[in-house]
C-alpha positions as YAML, in Angstrom:
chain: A
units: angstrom
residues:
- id: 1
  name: UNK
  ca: [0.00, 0.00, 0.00]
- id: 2
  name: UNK
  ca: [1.32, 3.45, -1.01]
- id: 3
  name: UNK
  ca: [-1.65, 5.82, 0.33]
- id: 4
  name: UNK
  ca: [-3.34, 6.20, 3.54]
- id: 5
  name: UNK
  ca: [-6.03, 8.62, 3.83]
- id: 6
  name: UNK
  ca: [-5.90, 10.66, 7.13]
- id: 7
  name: UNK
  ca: [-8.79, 12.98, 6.33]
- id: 8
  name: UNK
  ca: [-11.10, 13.79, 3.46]
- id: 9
  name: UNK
  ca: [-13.58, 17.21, 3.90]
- id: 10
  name: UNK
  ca: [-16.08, 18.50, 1.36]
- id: 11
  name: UNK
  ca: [-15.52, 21.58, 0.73]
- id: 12
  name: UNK
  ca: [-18.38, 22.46, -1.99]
- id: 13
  name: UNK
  ca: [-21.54, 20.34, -2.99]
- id: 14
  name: UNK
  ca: [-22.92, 22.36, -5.40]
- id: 15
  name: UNK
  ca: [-22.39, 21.35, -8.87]
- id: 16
  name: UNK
  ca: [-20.44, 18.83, -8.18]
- id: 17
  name: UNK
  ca: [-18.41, 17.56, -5.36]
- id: 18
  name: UNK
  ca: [-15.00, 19.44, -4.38]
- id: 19
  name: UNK
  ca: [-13.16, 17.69, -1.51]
- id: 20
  name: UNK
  ca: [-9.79, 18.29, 0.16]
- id: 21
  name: UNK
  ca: [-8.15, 15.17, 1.13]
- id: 22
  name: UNK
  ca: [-4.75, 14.70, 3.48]
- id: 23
  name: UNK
  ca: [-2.98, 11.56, 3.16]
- id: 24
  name: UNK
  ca: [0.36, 9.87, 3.64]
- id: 25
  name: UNK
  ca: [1.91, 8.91, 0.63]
- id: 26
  name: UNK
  ca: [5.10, 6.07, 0.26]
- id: 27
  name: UNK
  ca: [7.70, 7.72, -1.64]
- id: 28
  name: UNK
  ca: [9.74, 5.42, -4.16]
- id: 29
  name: UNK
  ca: [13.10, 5.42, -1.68]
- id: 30
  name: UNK
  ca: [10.51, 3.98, 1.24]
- id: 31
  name: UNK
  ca: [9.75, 7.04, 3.15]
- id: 32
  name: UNK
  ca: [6.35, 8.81, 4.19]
- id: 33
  name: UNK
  ca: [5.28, 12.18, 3.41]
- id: 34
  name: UNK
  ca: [2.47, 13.78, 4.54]
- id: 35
  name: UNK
  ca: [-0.18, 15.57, 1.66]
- id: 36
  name: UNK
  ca: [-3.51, 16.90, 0.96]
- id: 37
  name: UNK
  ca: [-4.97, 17.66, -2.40]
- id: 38
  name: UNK
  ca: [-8.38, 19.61, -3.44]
- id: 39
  name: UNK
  ca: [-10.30, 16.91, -5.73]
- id: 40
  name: UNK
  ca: [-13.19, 17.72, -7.91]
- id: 41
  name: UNK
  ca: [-15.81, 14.93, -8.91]
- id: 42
  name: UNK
  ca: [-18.15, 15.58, -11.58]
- id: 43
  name: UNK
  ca: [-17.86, 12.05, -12.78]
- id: 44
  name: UNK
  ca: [-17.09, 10.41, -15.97]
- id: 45
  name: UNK
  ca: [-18.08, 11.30, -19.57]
- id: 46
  name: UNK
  ca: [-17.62, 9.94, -23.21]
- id: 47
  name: UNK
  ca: [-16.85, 12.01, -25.76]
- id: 48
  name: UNK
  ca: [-17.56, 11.43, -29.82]
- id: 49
  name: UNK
  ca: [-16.13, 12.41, -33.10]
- id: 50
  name: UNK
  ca: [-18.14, 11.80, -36.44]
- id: 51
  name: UNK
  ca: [-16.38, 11.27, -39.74]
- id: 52
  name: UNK
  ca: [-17.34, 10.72, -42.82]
- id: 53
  name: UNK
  ca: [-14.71, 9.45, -44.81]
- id: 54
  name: UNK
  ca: [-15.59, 9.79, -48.64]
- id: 55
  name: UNK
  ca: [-16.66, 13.22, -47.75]
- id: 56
  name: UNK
  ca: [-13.74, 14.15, -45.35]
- id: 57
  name: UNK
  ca: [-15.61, 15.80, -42.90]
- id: 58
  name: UNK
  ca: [-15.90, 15.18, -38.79]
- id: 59
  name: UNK
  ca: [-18.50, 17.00, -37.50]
- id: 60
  name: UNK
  ca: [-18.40, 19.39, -34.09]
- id: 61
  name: UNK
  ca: [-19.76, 21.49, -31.99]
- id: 62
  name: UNK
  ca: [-20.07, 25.33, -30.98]
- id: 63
  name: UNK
  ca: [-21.21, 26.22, -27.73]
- id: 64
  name: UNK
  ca: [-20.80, 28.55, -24.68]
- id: 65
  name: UNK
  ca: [-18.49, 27.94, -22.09]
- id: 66
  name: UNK
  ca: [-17.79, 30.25, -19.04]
- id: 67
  name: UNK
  ca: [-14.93, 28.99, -17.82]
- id: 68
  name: UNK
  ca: [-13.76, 30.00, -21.11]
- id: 69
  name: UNK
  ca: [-14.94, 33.28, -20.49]
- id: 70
  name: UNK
  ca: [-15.06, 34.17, -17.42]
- id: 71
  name: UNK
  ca: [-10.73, 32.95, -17.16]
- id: 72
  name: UNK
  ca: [-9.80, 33.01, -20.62]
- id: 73
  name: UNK
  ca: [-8.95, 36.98, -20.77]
- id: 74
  name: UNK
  ca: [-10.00, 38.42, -24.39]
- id: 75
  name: UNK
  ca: [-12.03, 34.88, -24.94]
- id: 76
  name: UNK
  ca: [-15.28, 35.09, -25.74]
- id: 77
  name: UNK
  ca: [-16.17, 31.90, -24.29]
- id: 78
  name: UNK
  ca: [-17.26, 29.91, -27.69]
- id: 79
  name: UNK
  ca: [-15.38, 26.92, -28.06]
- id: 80
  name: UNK
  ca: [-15.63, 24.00, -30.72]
- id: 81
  name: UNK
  ca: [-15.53, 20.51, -29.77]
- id: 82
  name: UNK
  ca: [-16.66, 16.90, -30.32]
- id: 83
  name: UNK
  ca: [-19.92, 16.47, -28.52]
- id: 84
  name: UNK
  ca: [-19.70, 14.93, -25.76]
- id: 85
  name: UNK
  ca: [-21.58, 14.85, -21.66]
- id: 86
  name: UNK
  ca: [-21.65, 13.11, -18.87]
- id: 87
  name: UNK
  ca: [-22.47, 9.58, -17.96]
- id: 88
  name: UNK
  ca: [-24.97, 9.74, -15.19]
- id: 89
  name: UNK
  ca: [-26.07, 6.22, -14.82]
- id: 90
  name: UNK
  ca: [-25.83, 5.02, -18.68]
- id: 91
  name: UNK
  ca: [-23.15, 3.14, -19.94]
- id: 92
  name: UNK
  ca: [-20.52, 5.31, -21.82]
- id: 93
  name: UNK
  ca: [-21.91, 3.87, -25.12]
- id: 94
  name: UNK
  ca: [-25.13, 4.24, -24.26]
- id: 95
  name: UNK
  ca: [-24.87, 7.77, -23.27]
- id: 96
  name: UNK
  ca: [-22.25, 8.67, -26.35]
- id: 97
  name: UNK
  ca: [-25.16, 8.04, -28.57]
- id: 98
  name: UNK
  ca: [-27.78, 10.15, -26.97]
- id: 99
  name: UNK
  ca: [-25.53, 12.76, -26.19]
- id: 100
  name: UNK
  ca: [-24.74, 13.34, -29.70]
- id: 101
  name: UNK
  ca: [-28.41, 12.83, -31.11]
- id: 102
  name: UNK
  ca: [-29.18, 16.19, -28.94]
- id: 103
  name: UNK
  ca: [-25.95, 17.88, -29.34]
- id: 104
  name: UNK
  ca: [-25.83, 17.71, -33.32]
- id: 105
  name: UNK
  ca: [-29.37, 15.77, -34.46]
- id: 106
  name: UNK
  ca: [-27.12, 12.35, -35.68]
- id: 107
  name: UNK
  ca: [-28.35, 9.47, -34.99]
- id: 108
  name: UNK
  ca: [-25.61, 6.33, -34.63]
- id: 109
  name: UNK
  ca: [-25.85, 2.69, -33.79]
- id: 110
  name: UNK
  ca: [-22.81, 1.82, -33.88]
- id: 111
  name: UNK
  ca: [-19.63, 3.53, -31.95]
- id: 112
  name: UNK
  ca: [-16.45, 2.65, -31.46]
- id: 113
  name: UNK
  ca: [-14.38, 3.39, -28.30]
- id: 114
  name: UNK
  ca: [-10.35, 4.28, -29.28]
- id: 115
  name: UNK
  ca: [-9.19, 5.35, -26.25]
- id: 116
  name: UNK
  ca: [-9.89, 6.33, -22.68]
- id: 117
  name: UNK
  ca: [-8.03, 9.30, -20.30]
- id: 118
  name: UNK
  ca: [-7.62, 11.28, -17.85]
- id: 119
  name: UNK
  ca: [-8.23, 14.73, -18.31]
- id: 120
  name: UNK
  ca: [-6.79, 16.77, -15.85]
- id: 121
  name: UNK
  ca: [-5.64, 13.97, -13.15]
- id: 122
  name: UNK
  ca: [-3.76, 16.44, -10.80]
- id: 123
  name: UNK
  ca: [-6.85, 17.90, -10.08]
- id: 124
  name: UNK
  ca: [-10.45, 16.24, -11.25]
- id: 125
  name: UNK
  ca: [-11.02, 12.64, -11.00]
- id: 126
  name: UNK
  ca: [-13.40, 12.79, -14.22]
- id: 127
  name: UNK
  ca: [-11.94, 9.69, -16.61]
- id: 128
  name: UNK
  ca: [-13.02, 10.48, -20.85]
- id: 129
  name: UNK
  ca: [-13.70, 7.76, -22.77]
- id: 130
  name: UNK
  ca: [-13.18, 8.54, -26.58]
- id: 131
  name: UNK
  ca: [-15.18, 7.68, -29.67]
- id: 132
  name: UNK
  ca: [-15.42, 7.29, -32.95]
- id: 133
  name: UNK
  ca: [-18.42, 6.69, -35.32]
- id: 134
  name: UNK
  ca: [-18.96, 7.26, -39.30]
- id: 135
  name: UNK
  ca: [-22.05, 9.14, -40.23]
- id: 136
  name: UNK
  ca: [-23.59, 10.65, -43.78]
- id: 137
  name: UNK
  ca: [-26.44, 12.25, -44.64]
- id: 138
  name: UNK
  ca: [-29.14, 9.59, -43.76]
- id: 139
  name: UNK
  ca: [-27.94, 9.43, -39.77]
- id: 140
  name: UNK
  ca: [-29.24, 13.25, -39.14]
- id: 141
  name: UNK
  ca: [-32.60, 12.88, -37.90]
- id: 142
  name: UNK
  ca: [-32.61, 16.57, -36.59]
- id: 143
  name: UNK
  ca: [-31.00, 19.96, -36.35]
- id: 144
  name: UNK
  ca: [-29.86, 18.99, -32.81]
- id: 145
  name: UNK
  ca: [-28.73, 21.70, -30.98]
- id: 146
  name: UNK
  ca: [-28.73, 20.42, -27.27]
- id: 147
  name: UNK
  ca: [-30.87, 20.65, -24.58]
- id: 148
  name: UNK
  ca: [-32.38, 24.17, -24.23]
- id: 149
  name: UNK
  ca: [-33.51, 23.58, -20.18]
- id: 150
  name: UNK
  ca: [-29.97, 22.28, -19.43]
- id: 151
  name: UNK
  ca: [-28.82, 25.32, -21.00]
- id: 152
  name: UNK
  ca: [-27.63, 24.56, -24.31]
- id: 153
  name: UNK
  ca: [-26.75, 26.28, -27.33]
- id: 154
  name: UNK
  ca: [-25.32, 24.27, -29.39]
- id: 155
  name: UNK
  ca: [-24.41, 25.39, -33.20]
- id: 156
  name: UNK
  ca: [-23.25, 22.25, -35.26]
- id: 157
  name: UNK
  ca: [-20.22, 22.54, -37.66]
- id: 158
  name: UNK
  ca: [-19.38, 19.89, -40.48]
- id: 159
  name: UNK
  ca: [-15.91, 20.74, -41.27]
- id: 160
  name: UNK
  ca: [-13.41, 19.15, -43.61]
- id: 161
  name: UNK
  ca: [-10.74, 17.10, -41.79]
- id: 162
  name: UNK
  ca: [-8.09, 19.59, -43.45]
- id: 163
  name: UNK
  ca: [-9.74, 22.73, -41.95]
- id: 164
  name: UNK
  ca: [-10.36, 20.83, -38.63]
- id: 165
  name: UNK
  ca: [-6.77, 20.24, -38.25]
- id: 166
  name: UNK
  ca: [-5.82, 23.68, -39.47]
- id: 167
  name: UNK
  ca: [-7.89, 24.92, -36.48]
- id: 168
  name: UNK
  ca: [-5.67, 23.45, -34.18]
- id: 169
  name: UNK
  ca: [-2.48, 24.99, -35.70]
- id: 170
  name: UNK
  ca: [-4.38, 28.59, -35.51]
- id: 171
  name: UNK
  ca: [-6.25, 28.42, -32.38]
- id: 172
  name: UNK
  ca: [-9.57, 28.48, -33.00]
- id: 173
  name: UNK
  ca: [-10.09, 24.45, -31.40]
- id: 174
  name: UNK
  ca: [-8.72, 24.82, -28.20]
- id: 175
  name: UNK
  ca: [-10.50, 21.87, -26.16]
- id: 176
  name: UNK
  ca: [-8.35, 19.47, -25.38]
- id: 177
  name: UNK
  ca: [-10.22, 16.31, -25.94]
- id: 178
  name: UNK
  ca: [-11.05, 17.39, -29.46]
- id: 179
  name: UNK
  ca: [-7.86, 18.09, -30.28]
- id: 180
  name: UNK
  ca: [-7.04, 14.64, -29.23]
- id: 181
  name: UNK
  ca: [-9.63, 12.60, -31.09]
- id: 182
  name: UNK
  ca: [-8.85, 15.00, -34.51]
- id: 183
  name: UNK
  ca: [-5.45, 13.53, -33.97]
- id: 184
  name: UNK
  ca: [-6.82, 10.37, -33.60]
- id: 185
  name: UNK
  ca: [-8.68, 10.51, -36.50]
- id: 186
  name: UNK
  ca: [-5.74, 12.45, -38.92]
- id: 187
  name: UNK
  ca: [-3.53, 9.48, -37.78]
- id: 188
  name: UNK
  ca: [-5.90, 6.30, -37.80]
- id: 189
  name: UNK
  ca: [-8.89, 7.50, -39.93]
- id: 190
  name: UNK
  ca: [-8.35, 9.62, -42.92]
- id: 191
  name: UNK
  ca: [-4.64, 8.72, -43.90]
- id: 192
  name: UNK
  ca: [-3.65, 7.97, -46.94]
- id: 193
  name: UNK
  ca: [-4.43, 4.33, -48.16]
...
């Protein structure tokens, strides 16, 4: 054993859950050293890119984010990203494919996980699994948009894979786990055959 916990406090209950924890941790060389660490739970979420690859597009999403805002200086808070949410009680898959029939009005059946991570481990415990799923025209049953009394806003983007990637190199797709399944898809997906 390399942890014991010697206290764990909540220190917000709002949103989520933000708790301060002190523990002992077992250094490599054998020794003890006394810790704490702030923690914030907001659970785990799944996170989806679409492709279409005789087309060459992926689609995203535009939406609203304070955090953004409100801490990002000149940032006007709008970022684009893969749809994605939180799992609640569903099973990632299961909640991947709801998640983006509101966010962007596709419909899939079938997903497929590539990955899961840790987002930002030195400070949220959240774990992001990533998918992947090919669409075309016949999968959008709606103009999605998101969920209006959960406060969404969602503006959907179908983007070529070129431009997607260009965004990256520019700065206008910032979020991190979009970033990481464009990657995913410019390295695995749409390569040259």
């Amino acid at each position: 054993m390399h942890v014991r916990i010697r206290e764990v406090r909540t220190l917000a209950n709002d949103w989520y859950l933000l708790k301060k924890t002190t523990f002992d941790y077992r250094r490599r060389d054998g020794s003890w050293q006394t810790m704490s660490r702030e923690t914030y739970d907001r659970g785990h979420g799944a996170v989806i890119l679409l492709y279409n690859l005789a087309r060459r597009t992926v689609v995203l999403v535009r939406q609203f984010r304070f955090p953004a805002y409100g801490y990002g200086g000149s940032h006007d808070g709008y970022l684009i990203e893969a749809p994605a949410g939180l799992l609640d009680a569903a099973s990632p898959e299961e909640r991947i494919r709801a998640e983006v029939a509101e966010e962007t009005g596709f419909h899939v059946e079938h997903v497929q996980r590539v990955f899961d991570a840790f987002m930002s481990p030195g400070s949220v415990t959240e774990r992001l699994h990533f998918f992947v799923a090919e669409y075309d025209a016949t999968h959008r049953a709606d103009s999605g948009g998101g969920v209006a009394d959960e406060g969404e806003d969602i503006e959907v983007l179908e983007l070529d894979i070129d431009a997607a990637l260009a965004m990256i190199a520019d700065g206008r797709i910032e979020d991190g786990k979009t970033i990481m399944l464009l990657q995913h898809a410019a390295l695995n997906l749409f390569r040259a055959r």
